[in-house]
Coordinates of C-alpha atoms and ligand atoms in Angstrom, one line a residue:
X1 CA 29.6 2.1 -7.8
X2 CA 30.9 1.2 -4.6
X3 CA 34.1 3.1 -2.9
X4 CA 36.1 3.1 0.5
X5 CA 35.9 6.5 1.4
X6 CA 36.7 8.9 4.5
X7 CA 35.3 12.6 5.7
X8 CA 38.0 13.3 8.0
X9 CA 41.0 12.7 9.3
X10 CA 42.0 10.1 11.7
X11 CA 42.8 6.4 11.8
X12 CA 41.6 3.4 9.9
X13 CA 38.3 3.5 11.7
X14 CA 37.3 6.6 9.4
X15 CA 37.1 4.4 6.3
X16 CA 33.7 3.4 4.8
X17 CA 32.1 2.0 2.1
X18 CA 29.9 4.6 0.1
X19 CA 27.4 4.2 -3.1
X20 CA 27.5 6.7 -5.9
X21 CA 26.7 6.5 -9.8
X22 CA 29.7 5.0 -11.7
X23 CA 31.1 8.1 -13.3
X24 CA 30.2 8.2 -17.1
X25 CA 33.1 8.6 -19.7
X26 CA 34.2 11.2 -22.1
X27 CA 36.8 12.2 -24.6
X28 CA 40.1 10.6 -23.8
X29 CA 38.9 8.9 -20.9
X30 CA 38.7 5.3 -20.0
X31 CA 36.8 3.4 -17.5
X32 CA 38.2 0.6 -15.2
X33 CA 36.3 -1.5 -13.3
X34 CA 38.7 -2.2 -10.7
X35 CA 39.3 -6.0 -9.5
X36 CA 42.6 -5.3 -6.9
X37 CA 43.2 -2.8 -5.2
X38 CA 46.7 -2.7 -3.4
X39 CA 47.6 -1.1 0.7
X40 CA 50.3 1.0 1.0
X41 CA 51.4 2.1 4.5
X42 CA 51.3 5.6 3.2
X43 CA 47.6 5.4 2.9
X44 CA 47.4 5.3 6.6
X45 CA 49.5 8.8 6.6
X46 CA 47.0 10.3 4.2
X47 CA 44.3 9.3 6.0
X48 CA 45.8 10.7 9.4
X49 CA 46.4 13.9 7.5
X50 CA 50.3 13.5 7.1
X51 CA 49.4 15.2 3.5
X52 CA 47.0 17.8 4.4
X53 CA 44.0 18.1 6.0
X54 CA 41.1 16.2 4.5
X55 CA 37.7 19.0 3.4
X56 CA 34.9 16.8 2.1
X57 CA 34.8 13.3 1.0
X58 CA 38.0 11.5 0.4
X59 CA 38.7 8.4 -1.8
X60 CA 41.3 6.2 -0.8
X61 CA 44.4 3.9 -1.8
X62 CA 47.1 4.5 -4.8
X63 CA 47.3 0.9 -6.5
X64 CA 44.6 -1.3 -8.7
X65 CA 44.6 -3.9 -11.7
X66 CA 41.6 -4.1 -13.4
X67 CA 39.6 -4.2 -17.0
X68 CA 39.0 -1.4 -19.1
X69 CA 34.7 -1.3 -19.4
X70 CA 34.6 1.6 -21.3
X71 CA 36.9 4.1 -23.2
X72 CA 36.0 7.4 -24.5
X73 CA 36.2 9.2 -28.0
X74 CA 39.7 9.5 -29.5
X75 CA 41.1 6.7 -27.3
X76 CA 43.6 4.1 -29.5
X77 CA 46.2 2.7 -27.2
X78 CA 42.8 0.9 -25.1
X79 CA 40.2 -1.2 -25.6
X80 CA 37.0 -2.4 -23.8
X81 CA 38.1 -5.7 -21.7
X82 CA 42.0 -4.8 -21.6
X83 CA 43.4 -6.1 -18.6
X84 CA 45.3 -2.9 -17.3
X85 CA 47.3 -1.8 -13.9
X86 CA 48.6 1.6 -12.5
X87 CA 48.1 4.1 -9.9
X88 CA 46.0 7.1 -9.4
X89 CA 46.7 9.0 -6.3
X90 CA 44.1 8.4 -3.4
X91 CA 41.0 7.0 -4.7
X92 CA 41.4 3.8 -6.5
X93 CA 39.4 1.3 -3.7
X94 CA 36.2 1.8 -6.0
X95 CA 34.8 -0.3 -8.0
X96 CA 34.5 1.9 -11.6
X97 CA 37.8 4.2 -11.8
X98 CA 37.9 7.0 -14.3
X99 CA 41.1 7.6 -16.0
X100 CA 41.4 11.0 -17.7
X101 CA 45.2 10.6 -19.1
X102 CA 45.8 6.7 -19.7
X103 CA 48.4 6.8 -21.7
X104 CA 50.4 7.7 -18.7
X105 CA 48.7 6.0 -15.9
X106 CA 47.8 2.3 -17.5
X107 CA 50.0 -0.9 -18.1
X108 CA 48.8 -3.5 -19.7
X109 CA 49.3 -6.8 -17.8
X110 CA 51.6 -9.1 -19.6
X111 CA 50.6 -12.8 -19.9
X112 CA 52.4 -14.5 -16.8
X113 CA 51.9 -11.4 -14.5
X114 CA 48.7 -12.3 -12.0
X115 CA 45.7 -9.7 -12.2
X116 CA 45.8 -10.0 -8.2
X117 CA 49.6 -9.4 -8.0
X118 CA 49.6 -6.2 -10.7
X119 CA 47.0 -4.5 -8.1
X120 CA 50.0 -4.4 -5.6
X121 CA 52.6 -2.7 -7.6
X122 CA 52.0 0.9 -8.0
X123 CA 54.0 1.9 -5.3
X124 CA 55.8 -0.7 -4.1
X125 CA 57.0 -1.4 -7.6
X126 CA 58.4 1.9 -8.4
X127 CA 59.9 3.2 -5.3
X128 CA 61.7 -0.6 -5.3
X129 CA 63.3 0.0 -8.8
X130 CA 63.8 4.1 -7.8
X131 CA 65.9 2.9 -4.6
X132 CA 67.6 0.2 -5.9
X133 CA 68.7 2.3 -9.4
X134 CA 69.8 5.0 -6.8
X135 CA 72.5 2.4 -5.3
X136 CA 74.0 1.1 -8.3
X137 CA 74.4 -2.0 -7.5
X138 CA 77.7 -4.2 -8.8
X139 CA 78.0 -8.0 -8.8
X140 CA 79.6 -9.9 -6.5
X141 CA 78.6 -6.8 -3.4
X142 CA 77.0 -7.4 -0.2
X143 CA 73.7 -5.8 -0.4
X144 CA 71.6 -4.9 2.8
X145 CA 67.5 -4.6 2.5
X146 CA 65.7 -3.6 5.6
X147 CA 61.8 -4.9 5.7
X148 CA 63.0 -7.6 3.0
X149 CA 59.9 -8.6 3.8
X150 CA 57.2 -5.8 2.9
X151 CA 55.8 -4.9 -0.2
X152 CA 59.0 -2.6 -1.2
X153 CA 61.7 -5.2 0.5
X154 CA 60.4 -7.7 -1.4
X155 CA 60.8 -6.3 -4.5
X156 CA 64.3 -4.7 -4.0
X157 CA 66.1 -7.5 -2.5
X158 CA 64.8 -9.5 -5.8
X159 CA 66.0 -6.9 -8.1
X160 CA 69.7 -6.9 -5.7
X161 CA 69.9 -10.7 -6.4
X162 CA 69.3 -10.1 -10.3
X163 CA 72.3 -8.2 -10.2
X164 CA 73.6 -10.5 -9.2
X165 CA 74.7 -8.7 -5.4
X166 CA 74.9 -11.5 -2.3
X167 CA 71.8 -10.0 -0.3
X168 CA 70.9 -10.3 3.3
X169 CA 67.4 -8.7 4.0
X170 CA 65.9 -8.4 7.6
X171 CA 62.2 -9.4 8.1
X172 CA 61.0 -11.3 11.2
X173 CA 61.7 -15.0 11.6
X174 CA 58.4 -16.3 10.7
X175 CA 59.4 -15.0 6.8
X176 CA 62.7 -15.7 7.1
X177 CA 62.0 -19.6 4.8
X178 CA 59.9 -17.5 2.5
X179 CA 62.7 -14.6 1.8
X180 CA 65.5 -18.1 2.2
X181 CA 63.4 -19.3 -0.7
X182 CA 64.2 -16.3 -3.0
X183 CA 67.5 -16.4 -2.7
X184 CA 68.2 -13.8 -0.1
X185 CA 70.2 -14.4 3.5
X186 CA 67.5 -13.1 6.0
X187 CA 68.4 -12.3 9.3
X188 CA 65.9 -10.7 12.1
X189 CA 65.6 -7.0 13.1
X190 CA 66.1 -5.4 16.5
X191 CA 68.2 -5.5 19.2
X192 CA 71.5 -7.7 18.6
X193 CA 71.3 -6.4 14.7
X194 CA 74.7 -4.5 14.1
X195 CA 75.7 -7.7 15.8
X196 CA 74.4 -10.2 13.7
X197 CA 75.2 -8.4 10.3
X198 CA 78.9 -7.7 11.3
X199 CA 79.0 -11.4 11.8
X200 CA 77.1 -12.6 8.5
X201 CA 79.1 -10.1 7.0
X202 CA 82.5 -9.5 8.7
X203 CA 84.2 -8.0 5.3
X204 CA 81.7 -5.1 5.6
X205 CA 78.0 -4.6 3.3
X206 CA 78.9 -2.6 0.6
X207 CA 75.4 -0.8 0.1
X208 CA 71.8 -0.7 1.7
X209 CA 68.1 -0.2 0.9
X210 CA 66.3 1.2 4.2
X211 CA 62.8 1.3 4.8
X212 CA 63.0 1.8 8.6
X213 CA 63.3 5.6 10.8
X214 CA 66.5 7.5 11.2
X215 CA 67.9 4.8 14.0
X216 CA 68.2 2.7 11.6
X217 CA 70.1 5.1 9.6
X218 CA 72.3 5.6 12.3
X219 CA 72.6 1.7 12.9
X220 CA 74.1 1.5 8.7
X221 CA 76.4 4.4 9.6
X222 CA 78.2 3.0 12.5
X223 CA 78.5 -0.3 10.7
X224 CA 80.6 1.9 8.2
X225 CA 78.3 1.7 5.1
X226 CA 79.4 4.7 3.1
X227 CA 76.3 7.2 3.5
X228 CA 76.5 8.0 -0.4
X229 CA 75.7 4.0 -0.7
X230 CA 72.5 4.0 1.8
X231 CA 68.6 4.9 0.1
X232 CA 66.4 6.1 2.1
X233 CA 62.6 5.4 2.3
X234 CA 61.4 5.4 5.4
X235 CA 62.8 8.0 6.9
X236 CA 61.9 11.4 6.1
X237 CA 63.6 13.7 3.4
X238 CA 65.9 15.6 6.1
X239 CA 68.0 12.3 6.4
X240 CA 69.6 13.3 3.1
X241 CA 70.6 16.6 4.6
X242 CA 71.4 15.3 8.1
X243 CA 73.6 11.8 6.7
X244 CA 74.4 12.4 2.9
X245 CA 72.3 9.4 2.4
X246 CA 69.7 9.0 -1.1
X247 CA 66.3 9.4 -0.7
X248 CA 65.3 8.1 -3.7
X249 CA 61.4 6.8 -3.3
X250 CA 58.5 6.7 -5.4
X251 CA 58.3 9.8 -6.6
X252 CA 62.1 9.3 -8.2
X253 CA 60.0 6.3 -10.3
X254 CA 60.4 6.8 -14.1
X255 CA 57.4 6.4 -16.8
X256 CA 57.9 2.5 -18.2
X257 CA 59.4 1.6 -15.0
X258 CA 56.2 -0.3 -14.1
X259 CA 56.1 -2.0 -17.3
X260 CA 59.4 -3.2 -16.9
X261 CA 58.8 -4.7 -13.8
X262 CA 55.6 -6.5 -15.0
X263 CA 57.9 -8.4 -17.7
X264 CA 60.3 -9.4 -14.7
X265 CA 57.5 -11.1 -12.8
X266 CA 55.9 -12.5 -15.8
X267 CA 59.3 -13.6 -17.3
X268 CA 59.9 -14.9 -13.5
X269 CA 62.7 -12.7 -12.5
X270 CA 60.7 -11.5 -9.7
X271 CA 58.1 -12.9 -7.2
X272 CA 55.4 -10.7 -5.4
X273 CA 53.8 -13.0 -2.7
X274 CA 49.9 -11.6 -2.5
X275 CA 50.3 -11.9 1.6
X276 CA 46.5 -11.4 2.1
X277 CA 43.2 -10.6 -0.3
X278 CA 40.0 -8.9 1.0
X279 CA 36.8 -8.0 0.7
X280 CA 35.9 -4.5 0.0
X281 CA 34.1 -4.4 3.1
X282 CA 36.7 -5.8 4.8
X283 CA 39.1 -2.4 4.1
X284 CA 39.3 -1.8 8.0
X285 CA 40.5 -5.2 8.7
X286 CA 42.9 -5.2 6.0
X287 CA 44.7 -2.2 6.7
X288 CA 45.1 -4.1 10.8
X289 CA 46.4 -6.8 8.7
X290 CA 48.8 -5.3 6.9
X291 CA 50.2 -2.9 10.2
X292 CA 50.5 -6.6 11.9
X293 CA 52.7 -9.2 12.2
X294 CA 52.0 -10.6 8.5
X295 CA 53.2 -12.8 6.0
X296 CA 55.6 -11.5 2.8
X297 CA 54.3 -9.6 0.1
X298 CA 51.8 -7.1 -0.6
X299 CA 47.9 -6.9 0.8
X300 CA 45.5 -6.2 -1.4
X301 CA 41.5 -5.7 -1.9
X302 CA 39.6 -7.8 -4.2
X303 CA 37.0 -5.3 -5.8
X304 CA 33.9 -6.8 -7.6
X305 CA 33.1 -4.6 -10.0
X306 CA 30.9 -7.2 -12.5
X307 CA 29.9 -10.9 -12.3
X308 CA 30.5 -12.5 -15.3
X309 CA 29.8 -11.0 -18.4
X310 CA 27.2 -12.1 -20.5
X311 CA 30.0 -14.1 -23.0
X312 CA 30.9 -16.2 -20.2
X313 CA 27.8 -16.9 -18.9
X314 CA 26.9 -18.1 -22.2
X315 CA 30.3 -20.3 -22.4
X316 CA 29.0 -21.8 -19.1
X317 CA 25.5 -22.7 -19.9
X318 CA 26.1 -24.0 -23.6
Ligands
NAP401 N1 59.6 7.2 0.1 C1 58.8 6.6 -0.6 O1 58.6 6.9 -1.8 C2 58.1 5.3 -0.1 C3 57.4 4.5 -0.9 C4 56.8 3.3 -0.4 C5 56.9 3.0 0.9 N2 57.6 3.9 1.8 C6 57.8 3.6 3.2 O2 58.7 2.5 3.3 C7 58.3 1.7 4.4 C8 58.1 0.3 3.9 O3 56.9 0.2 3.0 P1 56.3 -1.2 2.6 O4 55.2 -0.9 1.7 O5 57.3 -2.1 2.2 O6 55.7 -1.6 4.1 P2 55.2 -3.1 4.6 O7 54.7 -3.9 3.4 O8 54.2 -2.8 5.6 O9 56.5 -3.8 5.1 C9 57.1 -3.4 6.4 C10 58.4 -4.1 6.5 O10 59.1 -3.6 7.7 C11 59.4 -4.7 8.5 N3 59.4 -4.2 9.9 C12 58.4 -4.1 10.7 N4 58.8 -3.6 11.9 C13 60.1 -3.4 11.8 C14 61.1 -2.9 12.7 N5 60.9 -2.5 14.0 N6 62.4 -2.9 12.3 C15 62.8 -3.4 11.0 N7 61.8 -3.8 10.1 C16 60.6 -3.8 10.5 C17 58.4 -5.8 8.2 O11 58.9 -7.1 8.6 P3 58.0 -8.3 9.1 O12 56.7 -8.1 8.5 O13 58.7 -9.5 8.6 O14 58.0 -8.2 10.6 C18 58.2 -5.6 6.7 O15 59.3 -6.3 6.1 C19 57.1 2.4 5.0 O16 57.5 3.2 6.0 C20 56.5 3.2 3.9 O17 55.7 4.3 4.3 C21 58.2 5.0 1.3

């Protein structure tokens, strides 16, 4: 098998591409062989050592979609050639993932829900639907999302407009038609913003979702959004403490909360842009893309585990 892997810590320079022996499966278990693999801006803190110090070899990256290849004894719930999404902390850009406890790391992917799409949501999805529950939301409120744009944004402002809250997100101008298009009022970040929202909002915005530092925390203070109505996911957990804001992130995520979400895309509630797809040997580049100037949505690997099997080969050539 083939995984991104790093030895030590440091920037996105330390990732590589390593061969190993796909890992063989036993009771319990299932195999995936991964075909997306999703980036997550906290990968990069991992990988600079945010989370610890790296000893030895390292896998990489939280999110994947894929197809069960092979399950172990005593598993029920999954079979050989499920289609199947999740997360398992740090290691999933590899093409042959072992799963030890499925039944609480796997979705299935619902028809309607893209296998390149489901690699994205581990993270994004969760800590959108963690942040936005946090608020509780109420129809007819004025609804603030910072980074409308990003993986997270682009999910929460979506679930904000479900319930039906008038939603202005901030993003910069070149995703400004794209975030226009589902149904939120985007307006552009940095300097002039407390100025722009007070006048595309001059009865006040009732709550916000920010994904941004502690200014920006400050910013939705002085534009007297109550601090009990703010979440928090960018900007460290002693903003809680310091503002009285929620920090409610990914780890605040409930079991099923990712198979709810997959119904909302497939039933077309929600739409997760795939901003960029690359190779596995293109991690470096990918993780550049996805700390750029980019389009909306999530950035994800494509992992080729398998060609085709031998069934579709045969459908081909008879
Ligand atoms: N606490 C948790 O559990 C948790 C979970 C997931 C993510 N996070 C954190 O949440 C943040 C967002 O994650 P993500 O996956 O959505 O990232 P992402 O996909 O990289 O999106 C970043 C967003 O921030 C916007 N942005 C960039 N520079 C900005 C600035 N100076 N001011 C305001 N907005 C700016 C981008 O807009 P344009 O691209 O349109 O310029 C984009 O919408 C990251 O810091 C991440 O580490 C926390």
């Amino acid at each position: 098998m083939r995984s991104v892997q790093y030895t030590q810590n440091g920037d996105i320079d330390q990732l590589h591409i390593a061969e190993a022996n796909a890992p063989s499966v036993g009771p319990g278990e299932v195999r995936v062989a991964v075909r997306y693999a999703g980036l997550n801006p906290v990968d990069l803190a991992v990988i600079g050592g945010a989370f610890g110090q790296a000893t030895g070899t390292k896998g990489n990256g939280a999110d994947f979609s894929g197809v069960i290849d092979k399950v172990g004894e005593g598993i029920t719930d999954f079979s050989p050639g499920d289609l199947v999404f999740g997360g398992r902390p740090h290691r999933t850009q590899t093409t042959h993932l072992l799963i030890r406890d499925p039944a609480e790391r796997l979705d299935k992917i619902p028809r309607g829900l893209g296998i390149d799409t489901a690699g994205g949501l581990y993270i994004a999805g969760r800590t959108a639907i963690a942040g936005i529950r946090a608020l509780a939301i109420t129809e007819g409120e004025t609804v603030l999302i910072t980074g409308a744009s990003g993986g997270v944004g682009i999910i929460a402002a979506q679930l904000a407009v479900n319930l039906g809250a008038r939603v202005i997100g901030t993003a910069s101008e070149a995703n400004h038609e794209a975030l226009r298009n589902l149904g939120l009022e985007p307006i552009t970040y940095g300097e002039g913003l407390e100025a722009r929202l007070r006048e595309a909002a001059p009865e006040g915005i009732a709550a916000a979702f920010s994904t941004q530092d502690e200014a920006e925390i400050k910013q939705l203070l002085s534009l007297d959004i109550p601090a009990g109505r703010i979440n928090s996911i960018g900007a460290g957990s002693q903003v809680a403490d310091t503002y009285g804001v929620s920090i409610a992130g990914e780890t605040a995520a409930e079991r099923g909360d990712l198979a709810w979400l997959a119904k909302a895309i497939a039933y077309g509630h929600v739409h997760v842009p795939v901003a960029g797809v690359f190779s596995l040997d293109e991690v470096q580049s990918a993780y550049r893309f996805l700390k750029g100037s980019r389009p909306a949505g999530k950035v994800v690997l494509r992992v080729d585990a398998d060609s085709l099997t031998n069934d579709q080969r045969a459908f081909l050539s008879s």
